[in-house]
RNA sequence: UCCCCGGUAGCUCAAUAGGUAGAGCGGUUGGCUGUUAACCAAUAGGUUGUAGGUUCGAGUCCUGCCCGGGGAGCCA
């Protein structure tokens, strides 16, 4: 008998097939019994009819518990009463293992309990849907850049020095010296961009910040494109196209999962190019009018991010930040050197910053000056300075946070559900 | 790091004013020929996070510690 996956079951109507999976739930109404079988691709209702108590199928049914592993065989039948429209009339149940006392029941549980059982929680419907969206988002990102001629250039995770901040790095021993887990691949991207023109890196980033909010993970995934000869303008265009592409893909391929998550697709469908742009100088008074206590020169907090997202149903691009609150490598505006050519994309619906980027300094003297001003060890940046010595060109890029994007797509509150095994401030198990 | 909140059955919660620790779900047993987190009946299940203190008496009040949740700062 042919082994098929539940997501393909419609193609096998009225045929005898085999499904390998786990018991999601079972129900009984005396002489009619139902097993909901999940196989990783979906959930299928299987039925056992009539017969007497000693029928082998009934005996097997009675033995089964939630999450027991099994192979079922039978005929696929279209039936409106079955969730999904198809069910399997069972001829055979082969039990692989009886699961004893599966901790996650089909009833309510609190988050701490579920996080403690994250390895099992992944089997639940909603978690499954969120991670399916994650898969789609990642695939969309890869396709977007690959199809536009970007070269995937993996950047190192073990690095000899700080990229941006210095107090938020994970330290580890590297034989007889110290190394740090990467917070960003950007500096290395600048080197590969000079070698390959347009590149992107896609990997985990580590921040030892003691952040305890629904928008932070200690370990998160980030995609970072970098383009030689590109300006701030070009990088805004690129970020905009990328987000449009991701949204379109999720809406096309993962509509079922959005339904499972009760995510209203309308706010996503309403997003159109171009995204509104507003400078930092212009947005601060608007925020103050809306009641924010922000002062010129402050960076945005969560309340400001929410207020900005109220400005439009599209993501909003904030540009030209005070150079002081941005990273040392940000290119200054040529008319207003106190402003940095950076951009932050704020997602709608209060999902906050999902993209941060901008144009990098390409002038050697200016970069040297900034490294000094920021008290960074010059030796560690020798290779980075080389990029400005040997054929320096303007260049720009950004970083997109995968988990923040996925929580926005899914309309879920907490970022911890958007990665299979989240690393949080007070949780590294499982 | 700071602020706020919580820890009672396997899970989700309840326990008036300090006075014998309860319910639903899950488990088990039985019933039901189309269930949709099925339903109905019965049944087992507890050192109230931990260490101390106050009291005739503490789940309840006080202190320390442990664990967790929400938020701030910072950021994607």
Tab-separated table of C-alpha atoms (C1' of nucleotides) in Angstrom:
chain	number	residue	atom	x	y	z
A	1	UNK	CA	0.000	0.000	0.000
A	2	UNK	CA	1.289	3.436	-0.938
A	3	UNK	CA	2.634	5.642	1.859
A	4	UNK	CA	1.256	9.143	1.377
A	5	UNK	CA	1.422	12.427	3.238
A	6	UNK	CA	-1.759	14.006	4.556
A	7	UNK	CA	-1.178	17.254	2.653
A	8	UNK	CA	-1.484	15.228	-0.577
A	9	UNK	CA	-4.459	13.125	0.502
A	10	UNK	CA	-6.987	14.768	-1.863
A	11	UNK	CA	-5.145	13.264	-4.824
A	12	UNK	CA	-5.838	9.756	-3.512
A	13	UNK	CA	-9.606	9.881	-3.136
A	14	UNK	CA	-11.158	6.400	-3.223
A	15	UNK	CA	-7.724	4.734	-3.149
A	16	UNK	CA	-6.153	2.557	-0.506
A	17	UNK	CA	-3.227	4.295	1.173
A	18	UNK	CA	-0.965	4.152	4.192
A	19	UNK	CA	-0.372	7.102	6.523
A	20	UNK	CA	2.438	7.145	9.069
A	21	UNK	CA	2.101	9.459	11.996
A	22	UNK	CA	0.962	10.131	15.532
A	23	UNK	CA	-2.370	10.226	17.337
A	24	UNK	CA	-3.431	13.858	17.606
A	25	UNK	CA	-6.669	13.068	19.397
A	26	UNK	CA	-9.341	10.395	19.398
A	27	UNK	CA	-13.075	10.372	19.922
A	28	UNK	CA	-15.580	7.623	20.284
A	29	UNK	CA	-19.317	7.367	19.942
A	30	UNK	CA	-19.776	3.731	20.757
A	31	UNK	CA	-19.763	1.911	17.452
A	32	UNK	CA	-18.144	4.756	15.503
A	33	UNK	CA	-14.668	5.739	16.484
A	34	UNK	CA	-12.405	8.478	15.216
A	35	UNK	CA	-8.653	8.876	15.392
A	36	UNK	CA	-7.152	12.184	14.338
A	37	UNK	CA	-3.765	11.297	12.893
A	38	UNK	CA	-1.090	13.919	12.274
A	39	UNK	CA	1.950	13.207	10.128
A	40	UNK	CA	3.759	16.554	10.161
A	41	UNK	CA	2.076	17.787	6.988
A	42	UNK	CA	-1.472	17.858	8.307
A	43	UNK	CA	-4.145	16.218	10.403
A	44	UNK	CA	-6.424	13.504	9.018
A	45	UNK	CA	-9.583	12.054	10.526
A	46	UNK	CA	-9.648	8.283	10.356
A	47	UNK	CA	-12.717	6.196	11.150
A	48	UNK	CA	-13.556	2.753	12.491
A	49	UNK	CA	-17.171	1.596	12.057
A	50	UNK	CA	-19.425	-1.107	13.430
A	51	UNK	CA	-17.974	-4.442	14.480
A	52	UNK	CA	-17.972	-5.917	17.953
A	53	UNK	CA	-15.822	-5.073	20.936
A	54	UNK	CA	-13.329	-7.793	20.101
A	55	UNK	CA	-12.645	-6.532	16.610
A	56	UNK	CA	-8.874	-5.976	16.323
A	57	UNK	CA	-9.369	-2.397	15.125
A	58	UNK	CA	-11.461	-1.566	18.208
A	59	UNK	CA	-8.906	-3.145	20.469
A	60	UNK	CA	-6.149	-1.119	18.871
A	61	UNK	CA	-8.284	2.030	19.123
A	62	UNK	CA	-8.824	1.536	22.838
A	63	UNK	CA	-5.121	1.115	23.417
A	64	UNK	CA	-4.135	4.309	21.627
A	65	UNK	CA	-3.206	7.411	23.587
A	66	UNK	CA	-2.396	10.947	22.518
A	67	UNK	CA	0.859	11.101	20.489
A	68	UNK	CA	1.208	7.323	20.175
A	69	UNK	CA	3.011	6.553	16.921
A	70	UNK	CA	1.269	4.391	14.371
A	71	UNK	CA	0.814	3.390	10.760
A	72	UNK	CA	-2.764	3.335	9.499
A	73	UNK	CA	-4.052	1.839	6.294
A	74	UNK	CA	-7.390	2.293	4.609
A	75	UNK	CA	-9.441	3.865	1.868
A	76	UNK	CA	-9.580	7.633	1.367
A	77	UNK	CA	-13.116	8.984	1.253
A	78	UNK	CA	-14.377	12.482	0.597
A	79	UNK	CA	-16.717	13.476	3.438
A	80	UNK	CA	-18.006	16.910	4.340
A	81	UNK	CA	-18.189	15.965	8.001
A	82	UNK	CA	-14.443	15.359	8.199
A	83	UNK	CA	-12.173	18.293	9.053
A	84	UNK	CA	-10.287	18.955	5.819
A	85	UNK	CA	-12.959	17.271	3.687
A	86	UNK	CA	-11.321	13.845	3.478
A	87	UNK	CA	-11.108	10.936	5.864
A	88	UNK	CA	-9.646	7.477	5.943
A	89	UNK	CA	-11.810	4.385	6.529
A	90	UNK	CA	-9.455	2.195	8.474
A	91	UNK	CA	-8.642	-1.387	7.539
A	92	UNK	CA	-5.544	-1.686	9.666
A	93	UNK	CA	-3.840	0.008	12.603
A	94	UNK	CA	-0.193	-0.811	13.247
A	95	UNK	CA	0.937	0.590	16.570
A	96	UNK	CA	4.627	1.509	16.773
A	97	UNK	CA	4.623	2.851	20.297
A	98	UNK	CA	2.047	3.708	22.936
A	99	UNK	CA	2.840	7.141	24.378
A	100	UNK	CA	2.261	7.311	28.127
A	101	UNK	CA	1.075	10.537	29.781
A	102	UNK	CA	1.752	13.036	27.006
A	103	UNK	CA	1.958	16.285	28.959
A	104	UNK	CA	0.279	18.667	26.504
A	105	UNK	CA	-3.433	17.928	26.483
A	106	UNK	CA	-5.926	19.393	23.995
A	107	UNK	CA	-6.924	21.926	26.637
A	108	UNK	CA	-5.480	25.178	27.878
A	109	UNK	CA	-1.942	25.539	29.126
A	110	UNK	CA	0.047	28.521	30.309
A	111	UNK	CA	3.115	29.740	28.459
A	112	UNK	CA	5.759	28.759	31.045
A	113	UNK	CA	4.515	25.171	30.968
A	114	UNK	CA	4.446	25.123	27.173
A	115	UNK	CA	7.921	26.658	26.921
A	116	UNK	CA	9.208	23.992	29.291
A	117	UNK	CA	7.841	21.456	26.786
A	118	UNK	CA	8.803	23.374	23.656
A	119	UNK	CA	10.156	20.175	22.068
A	120	UNK	CA	6.618	18.744	22.225
A	121	UNK	CA	4.710	22.000	21.836
A	122	UNK	CA	6.026	22.138	18.261
A	123	UNK	CA	3.533	19.384	17.433
A	124	UNK	CA	0.556	21.601	18.231
A	125	UNK	CA	-1.518	23.196	15.479
A	126	UNK	CA	-0.726	26.840	16.092
A	127	UNK	CA	2.968	26.328	16.609
A	128	UNK	CA	2.997	24.278	13.457
A	129	UNK	CA	1.302	27.124	11.552
A	130	UNK	CA	3.694	29.779	12.852
A	131	UNK	CA	6.722	27.732	11.863
A	132	UNK	CA	5.271	26.998	8.431
A	133	UNK	CA	5.065	30.771	7.950
A	134	UNK	CA	8.664	31.044	9.122
A	135	UNK	CA	9.713	28.493	6.510
A	136	UNK	CA	7.902	30.529	3.855
A	137	UNK	CA	9.450	33.816	4.981
A	138	UNK	CA	12.947	32.344	4.866
A	139	UNK	CA	12.349	30.777	1.468
A	140	UNK	CA	10.988	34.076	0.142
A	141	UNK	CA	14.047	35.937	1.396
A	142	UNK	CA	16.412	33.447	-0.212
A	143	UNK	CA	14.520	33.479	-3.510
A	144	UNK	CA	14.329	37.262	-3.530
A	145	UNK	CA	18.069	37.764	-3.245
A	146	UNK	CA	19.137	34.752	-5.298
A	147	UNK	CA	16.878	35.806	-8.180
A	148	UNK	CA	18.323	39.313	-8.137
A	149	UNK	CA	21.894	38.156	-8.512
A	150	UNK	CA	22.924	38.542	-4.879
A	151	UNK	CA	25.649	36.160	-3.718
A	152	UNK	CA	25.082	34.395	-0.416
A	153	UNK	CA	28.255	35.003	1.577
A	154	UNK	CA	28.225	33.408	5.004
A	155	UNK	CA	29.888	35.561	7.609
A	156	UNK	CA	31.639	34.144	10.677
A	157	UNK	CA	29.855	33.504	13.942
A	158	UNK	CA	33.064	33.516	15.971
A	159	UNK	CA	34.592	36.943	15.681
A	160	UNK	CA	37.662	38.553	17.194
A	161	UNK	CA	36.062	41.875	18.076
A	162	UNK	CA	32.890	43.843	18.567
A	163	UNK	CA	30.931	45.021	15.563
A	164	UNK	CA	28.578	47.569	17.088
A	165	UNK	CA	27.989	47.593	20.805
A	166	UNK	CA	30.645	46.228	23.102
A	167	UNK	CA	28.799	45.394	26.298
A	168	UNK	CA	26.308	42.989	24.774
A	169	UNK	CA	28.603	40.315	23.384
A	170	UNK	CA	28.804	36.679	24.313
A	171	UNK	CA	32.395	35.838	25.108
A	172	UNK	CA	33.955	32.498	24.524
A	173	UNK	CA	37.434	31.072	24.702
A	174	UNK	CA	39.185	30.703	21.381
A	175	UNK	CA	42.217	28.625	22.312
A	176	UNK	CA	44.547	31.142	23.961
A	177	UNK	CA	42.530	34.228	23.092
A	178	UNK	CA	38.974	35.469	23.429
A	179	UNK	CA	36.312	35.420	20.748
A	180	UNK	CA	32.798	36.788	20.584
A	181	UNK	CA	29.601	35.478	19.052
A	182	UNK	CA	28.570	37.591	16.109
A	183	UNK	CA	25.961	40.282	16.581
A	184	UNK	CA	25.814	41.049	12.882
A	185	UNK	CA	27.537	40.008	9.679
A	186	UNK	CA	27.588	43.527	8.352
A	187	UNK	CA	31.260	44.419	8.552
A	188	UNK	CA	32.221	41.213	6.802
A	189	UNK	CA	29.449	41.833	4.278
A	190	UNK	CA	31.190	45.056	3.343
A	191	UNK	CA	34.287	43.054	2.446
A	192	UNK	CA	32.379	40.467	0.398
A	193	UNK	CA	30.359	43.229	-1.310
A	194	UNK	CA	33.629	44.729	-2.553
A	195	UNK	CA	34.524	41.294	-3.892
A	196	UNK	CA	31.148	40.242	-5.369
A	197	UNK	CA	29.196	43.482	-5.889
A	198	UNK	CA	25.971	42.495	-4.198
A	199	UNK	CA	25.862	40.003	-1.396
A	200	UNK	CA	23.787	38.899	1.528
A	201	UNK	CA	24.411	36.892	4.629
A	202	UNK	CA	21.783	34.944	6.490
A	203	UNK	CA	22.495	33.598	9.898
A	204	UNK	CA	22.025	33.744	13.622
A	205	UNK	CA	22.991	36.798	15.632
A	206	UNK	CA	23.669	36.830	19.354
A	207	UNK	CA	23.019	39.685	21.740
A	208	UNK	CA	23.790	39.319	25.413
A	209	UNK	CA	21.352	42.088	26.241
A	210	UNK	CA	19.243	41.551	29.303
A	211	UNK	CA	16.144	42.267	27.284
A	212	UNK	CA	12.940	40.811	28.591
A	213	UNK	CA	10.279	41.891	26.135
A	214	UNK	CA	8.052	40.241	23.578
A	215	UNK	CA	10.228	41.629	20.771
A	216	UNK	CA	13.617	40.264	21.825
A	217	UNK	CA	15.465	37.003	21.540
A	218	UNK	CA	19.001	36.385	22.720
A	219	UNK	CA	19.652	34.365	19.563
A	220	UNK	CA	17.795	35.477	16.454
A	221	UNK	CA	18.125	35.186	12.690
A	222	UNK	CA	18.907	38.076	10.470
A	223	UNK	CA	19.321	38.545	6.731
A	224	UNK	CA	21.699	41.313	5.725
A	225	UNK	CA	22.189	42.453	2.134
A	226	UNK	CA	25.058	44.767	1.228
A	227	UNK	CA	25.500	46.435	-2.170
A	228	UNK	CA	28.588	48.181	-3.514
A	229	UNK	CA	27.904	51.553	-5.156
A	230	UNK	CA	24.462	51.703	-3.511
A	231	UNK	CA	23.147	54.728	-1.638
A	232	UNK	CA	20.626	55.174	1.149
A	233	UNK	CA	17.969	55.644	-1.538
A	234	UNK	CA	18.868	52.319	-3.181
A	235	UNK	CA	18.778	50.435	0.076
A	236	UNK	CA	15.332	51.805	0.957
A	237	UNK	CA	14.073	50.613	-2.440
A	238	UNK	CA	15.582	47.199	-1.843
A	239	UNK	CA	14.066	46.841	1.619
A	240	UNK	CA	10.698	47.888	0.291
A	241	UNK	CA	10.802	45.344	-2.542
A	242	UNK	CA	11.904	42.608	-0.158
A	243	UNK	CA	9.022	43.222	2.242
A	244	UNK	CA	6.494	43.332	-0.612
A	245	UNK	CA	7.865	40.031	-1.903
A	246	UNK	CA	7.674	38.337	1.510
A	247	UNK	CA	4.107	39.524	2.123
A	248	UNK	CA	2.972	38.346	-1.306
A	249	UNK	CA	4.527	34.913	-0.799
A	250	UNK	CA	3.009	34.432	2.649
A	251	UNK	CA	-0.425	35.543	1.449
A	252	UNK	CA	-0.236	33.218	-1.545
A	253	UNK	CA	1.250	30.108	0.013
A	254	UNK	CA	0.377	30.211	3.705
A	255	UNK	CA	-3.182	31.485	3.812
A	256	UNK	CA	-4.318	28.301	5.603
A	257	UNK	CA	-1.784	28.857	8.336
A	258	UNK	CA	-2.853	32.475	8.742
A	259	UNK	CA	-6.437	31.203	9.131
A	260	UNK	CA	-5.321	28.647	11.716
A	261	UNK	CA	-3.700	31.528	13.588
A	262	UNK	CA	-6.830	33.667	13.185
A	263	UNK	CA	-4.616	36.291	11.567
A	264	UNK	CA	-6.697	38.830	9.637
A	265	UNK	CA	-4.942	39.036	6.236
A	266	UNK	CA	-6.452	42.437	5.357
A	267	UNK	CA	-3.736	44.617	6.905
A	268	UNK	CA	-1.149	42.625	4.936
A	269	UNK	CA	-3.166	42.763	1.719
A	270	UNK	CA	-3.507	46.534	2.079
A	271	UNK	CA	0.242	47.157	1.912
A	272	UNK	CA	1.421	48.870	-1.271
A	273	UNK	CA	4.541	50.520	-2.609
A	274	UNK	CA	5.903	53.083	-2.043
A	275	UNK	CA	6.187	53.154	1.731
A	276	UNK	CA	5.949	56.593	3.316
A	277	UNK	CA	9.284	58.158	4.277
A	278	UNK	CA	9.794	60.676	6.979
A	279	UNK	CA	12.973	62.122	8.403
A	280	UNK	CA	13.856	61.917	12.061
A	281	UNK	CA	13.644	65.732	12.256
A	282	UNK	CA	10.100	65.652	10.941
A	283	UNK	CA	8.854	62.691	12.949
A	284	UNK	CA	9.912	63.925	16.390
A	285	UNK	CA	7.418	66.862	16.485
A	286	UNK	CA	4.683	64.530	15.201
A	287	UNK	CA	5.413	62.133	18.039
A	288	UNK	CA	5.384	64.968	20.559
A	289	UNK	CA	1.985	66.074	19.205
A	290	UNK	CA	0.716	62.543	19.793
A	291	UNK	CA	1.808	62.753	23.408
A	292	UNK	CA	5.268	61.156	23.360
A	293	UNK	CA	7.858	62.488	25.802
A	294	UNK	CA	10.623	62.036	23.217
A	295	UNK	CA	13.195	64.843	22.962
A	296	UNK	CA	15.233	65.640	19.893
A	297	UNK	CA	18.285	63.387	19.966
A	298	UNK	CA	16.569	60.478	21.718
A	299	UNK	CA	16.200	57.130	20.038
A	300	UNK	CA	12.731	55.610	19.744
A	301	UNK	CA	11.281	53.478	22.503
A	302	UNK	CA	8.429	51.011	22.122
A	303	UNK	CA	5.722	53.710	22.552
A	304	UNK	CA	7.307	55.786	19.765
A	305	UNK	CA	7.484	52.768	17.462
A	306	UNK	CA	3.768	52.205	18.012
A	307	UNK	CA	2.938	55.846	17.356
A	308	UNK	CA	4.954	55.775	14.142
A	309	UNK	CA	3.075	52.711	12.957
A	310	UNK	CA	-0.162	54.667	13.409
A	311	UNK	CA	1.000	57.103	10.733
A	312	UNK	CA	0.252	54.677	7.916
A	313	UNK	CA	-1.163	51.259	7.035
A	314	UNK	CA	2.153	50.669	5.241
A	315	UNK	CA	5.518	50.192	6.897
A	316	UNK	CA	7.036	53.619	7.583
A	317	UNK	CA	10.659	54.465	6.775
A	318	UNK	CA	12.380	56.837	9.162
A	319	UNK	CA	15.573	58.339	7.747
A	320	UNK	CA	18.338	60.821	8.614
A	321	UNK	CA	18.868	60.106	12.289
A	322	UNK	CA	21.160	62.182	14.490
A	323	UNK	CA	24.581	60.621	13.890
A	324	UNK	CA	25.179	60.479	17.638
A	325	UNK	CA	22.554	57.770	18.248
A	326	UNK	CA	23.693	55.598	15.344
A	327	UNK	CA	26.610	53.257	14.709
A	328	UNK	CA	30.100	54.571	14.003
A	329	UNK	CA	30.164	53.433	10.353
A	330	UNK	CA	27.091	55.420	9.219
A	331	UNK	CA	27.679	57.824	6.350
A	332	UNK	CA	26.827	61.431	7.296
A	333	UNK	CA	24.519	63.542	5.133
A	334	UNK	CA	26.662	65.835	2.979
A	335	UNK	CA	24.605	68.971	3.783
A	336	UNK	CA	23.885	68.086	7.407
A	337	UNK	CA	26.895	66.187	8.736
A	338	UNK	CA	25.185	65.845	12.121
A	339	UNK	CA	22.702	63.459	10.448
A	340	UNK	CA	23.399	59.864	9.459
A	341	UNK	CA	22.161	58.338	6.193
A	342	UNK	CA	20.345	55.552	8.014
A	343	UNK	CA	16.888	54.084	7.715
A	344	UNK	CA	14.613	52.147	10.047
A	345	UNK	CA	11.515	50.404	8.718
A	346	UNK	CA	8.680	50.363	11.241
A	347	UNK	CA	6.136	47.633	10.617
A	348	UNK	CA	2.425	48.444	10.833
A	349	UNK	CA	0.177	47.279	13.665
A	350	UNK	CA	2.784	48.215	16.284
A	351	UNK	CA	5.198	45.458	15.286
A	352	UNK	CA	8.064	47.931	15.563
A	353	UNK	CA	11.403	48.046	13.814
A	354	UNK	CA	11.956	45.182	11.418
A	355	UNK	CA	14.683	46.650	9.220
A	356	UNK	CA	17.614	48.841	10.153
A	357	UNK	CA	20.284	49.942	7.735
A	358	UNK	CA	21.772	52.694	5.653
A	359	UNK	CA	24.771	53.934	3.784
A	360	UNK	CA	28.235	53.223	5.172
A	361	UNK	CA	31.192	55.560	5.435
A	362	UNK	CA	33.502	55.064	2.454
A	363	UNK	CA	36.015	57.796	3.248
A	364	UNK	CA	39.104	56.448	4.982
A	365	UNK	CA	39.918	59.557	7.038
A	366	UNK	CA	36.373	59.962	8.285
A	367	UNK	CA	36.138	56.297	9.268
A	368	UNK	CA	39.446	56.514	11.137
A	369	UNK	CA	38.121	59.539	12.963
A	370	UNK	CA	34.914	57.762	13.952
A	371	UNK	CA	36.780	54.717	15.215
A	372	UNK	CA	38.821	57.025	17.402
A	373	UNK	CA	35.760	58.945	18.642
A	374	UNK	CA	34.070	55.690	19.609
A	375	UNK	CA	37.233	54.474	21.396
A	376	UNK	CA	37.361	51.346	19.276
A	377	UNK	CA	40.619	49.388	19.031
A	378	UNK	CA	42.125	50.439	15.716
A	379	UNK	CA	44.112	47.192	15.250
A	380	UNK	CA	40.926	45.118	15.287
A	381	UNK	CA	39.559	47.226	12.454
A	382	UNK	CA	42.668	47.213	10.290
A	383	UNK	CA	41.055	44.901	7.726
A	384	UNK	CA	37.870	46.983	7.756
A	385	UNK	CA	39.897	50.120	7.062
A	386	UNK	CA	41.624	48.325	4.191
A	387	UNK	CA	38.264	48.279	2.413
A	388	UNK	CA	38.498	52.098	2.316
A	389	UNK	CA	42.085	52.041	1.121
A	390	UNK	CA	41.770	49.790	-1.867
A	391	UNK	CA	39.104	51.003	-4.258
A	392	UNK	CA	36.637	52.446	-1.789
A	393	UNK	CA	33.120	53.062	-3.116
A	394	UNK	CA	29.851	54.198	-1.564
A	395	UNK	CA	27.884	51.219	-0.347
A	396	UNK	CA	24.779	50.485	1.632
A	397	UNK	CA	22.790	47.666	3.142
A	398	UNK	CA	20.427	46.668	5.918
A	399	UNK	CA	19.455	43.935	8.340
A	400	UNK	CA	16.009	42.341	8.506
A	401	UNK	CA	14.993	40.445	11.642
A	402	UNK	CA	13.404	37.153	10.627
A	403	UNK	CA	11.484	36.504	13.859
A	404	UNK	CA	10.033	39.997	14.027
A	405	UNK	CA	8.895	39.651	10.436
A	406	UNK	CA	7.309	36.276	11.156
A	407	UNK	CA	5.441	37.553	14.219
A	408	UNK	CA	4.148	40.445	12.140
A	409	UNK	CA	3.009	38.106	9.334
A	410	UNK	CA	1.351	35.768	11.849
A	411	UNK	CA	-0.130	38.558	13.933
A	412	UNK	CA	1.191	36.974	17.111
A	413	UNK	CA	2.227	38.937	20.144
A	414	UNK	CA	5.367	37.222	21.266
A	415	UNK	CA	8.448	36.621	19.174
A	416	UNK	CA	9.372	33.468	21.130
A	417	UNK	CA	6.903	31.359	19.141
A	418	UNK	CA	8.464	32.238	15.783
A	419	UNK	CA	11.608	30.105	16.199
A	420	UNK	CA	11.634	26.388	17.036
A	421	UNK	CA	13.814	26.743	20.124
A	422	UNK	CA	13.890	30.319	21.393
A	423	UNK	CA	16.785	31.488	23.534
A	424	UNK	CA	15.390	33.900	26.086
A	425	UNK	CA	16.833	35.814	28.995
A	426	UNK	CA	15.800	33.232	31.590
A	427	UNK	CA	15.375	30.215	29.368
A	428	UNK	CA	17.847	28.077	27.494
A	429	UNK	CA	15.987	24.765	28.017
A	430	UNK	CA	15.101	22.807	25.986
B	1	U	C1'	20.113	46.103	35.775
B	2	C	C1'	15.388	48.463	37.340
B	3	C	C1'	9.823	48.480	38.092
B	4	C	C1'	5.272	45.470	38.506
B	5	C	C1'	2.880	40.528	39.039
B	6	G	C1'	2.744	35.358	40.143
B	7	G	C1'	4.118	30.050	42.189
B	8	U	C1'	-2.184	25.403	45.295
B	9	A	C1'	-3.658	17.928	41.968
B	10	G	C1'	-0.305	15.967	35.565
B	11	C	C1'	-2.692	20.837	33.350
B	12	U	C1'	-5.948	25.479	33.956
B	13	C	C1'	-7.714	27.718	38.089
B	14	A	C1'	-10.793	28.405	42.997
B	15	A	C1'	-10.469	28.605	48.417
B	16	U	C1'	-15.227	34.566	52.007
B	17	A	C1'	-12.347	38.171	57.421
B	18	G	C1'	-6.163	33.457	59.235
B	19	G	C1'	-10.330	28.208	61.035
B	20	U	C1'	-11.256	20.463	57.961
B	21	A	C1'	-7.618	22.274	50.490
B	22	G	C1'	-12.085	22.246	45.845
B	23	A	C1'	-13.718	22.306	40.480
B	24	G	C1'	-12.988	21.613	35.235
B	25	C	C1'	-9.743	19.220	31.953
B	26	G	C1'	-6.356	15.083	31.476
B	27	G	C1'	-5.861	9.634	33.588
B	28	U	C1'	-8.720	5.113	34.830
B	29	U	C1'	-13.584	2.231	34.508
B	30	G	C1'	-18.359	1.937	32.206
B	31	G	C1'	-22.135	3.929	28.420
B	32	C	C1'	-23.263	5.903	23.485
B	33	U	C1'	-23.477	4.126	15.289
B	34	G	C1'	-20.853	10.646	12.713
B	35	U	C1'	-17.657	12.715	16.484
B	36	U	C1'	-15.399	18.023	15.610
B	37	A	C1'	-10.939	20.650	22.238
B	38	A	C1'	-17.415	15.169	21.463
B	39	C	C1'	-20.794	13.981	25.325
B	40	C	C1'	-22.880	11.261	29.981
B	41	A	C1'	-21.795	8.545	34.726
B	42	A	C1'	-18.340	6.786	38.324
B	43	U	C1'	-13.317	6.911	40.239
B	44	A	C1'	-8.112	7.739	41.772
B	45	G	C1'	-5.065	11.906	42.414
B	46	G	C1'	-2.163	17.245	47.416
B	47	U	C1'	4.425	17.894	52.248
B	48	U	C1'	0.027	24.682	48.783
B	49	G	C1'	8.036	26.751	45.193
B	50	U	C1'	11.660	26.913	49.417
B	51	A	C1'	13.830	28.382	54.387
B	52	G	C1'	12.475	30.840	58.543
B	53	G	C1'	9.026	34.065	61.486
B	54	U	C1'	4.085	35.795	63.753
B	55	U	C1'	-0.261	32.934	65.719
B	56	C	C1'	-4.055	28.400	69.706
B	57	G	C1'	-4.250	27.774	64.339
B	58	A	C1'	-1.030	29.948	57.968
B	59	G	C1'	-2.520	28.258	51.018
B	60	U	C1'	-3.911	33.072	53.255
B	61	C	C1'	0.141	37.735	57.236
B	62	C	C1'	5.872	39.124	57.502
B	63	U	C1'	11.246	38.356	55.823
B	64	G	C1'	15.076	35.982	52.865
B	65	C	C1'	16.016	32.822	48.760
B	66	C	C1'	14.675	30.051	44.188
B	67	C	C1'	11.813	29.814	39.750
B	68	G	C1'	8.691	32.079	36.215
B	69	G	C1'	5.529	36.036	33.680
B	70	G	C1'	4.730	41.332	32.006
B	71	G	C1'	7.240	45.923	31.050
B	72	A	C1'	11.554	49.631	30.767
B	73	G	C1'	16.368	50.564	28.776
B	74	C	C1'	18.901	48.612	24.160
B	75	C	C1'	17.959	46.762	19.641
B	76	A	C1'	16.452	43.282	14.451
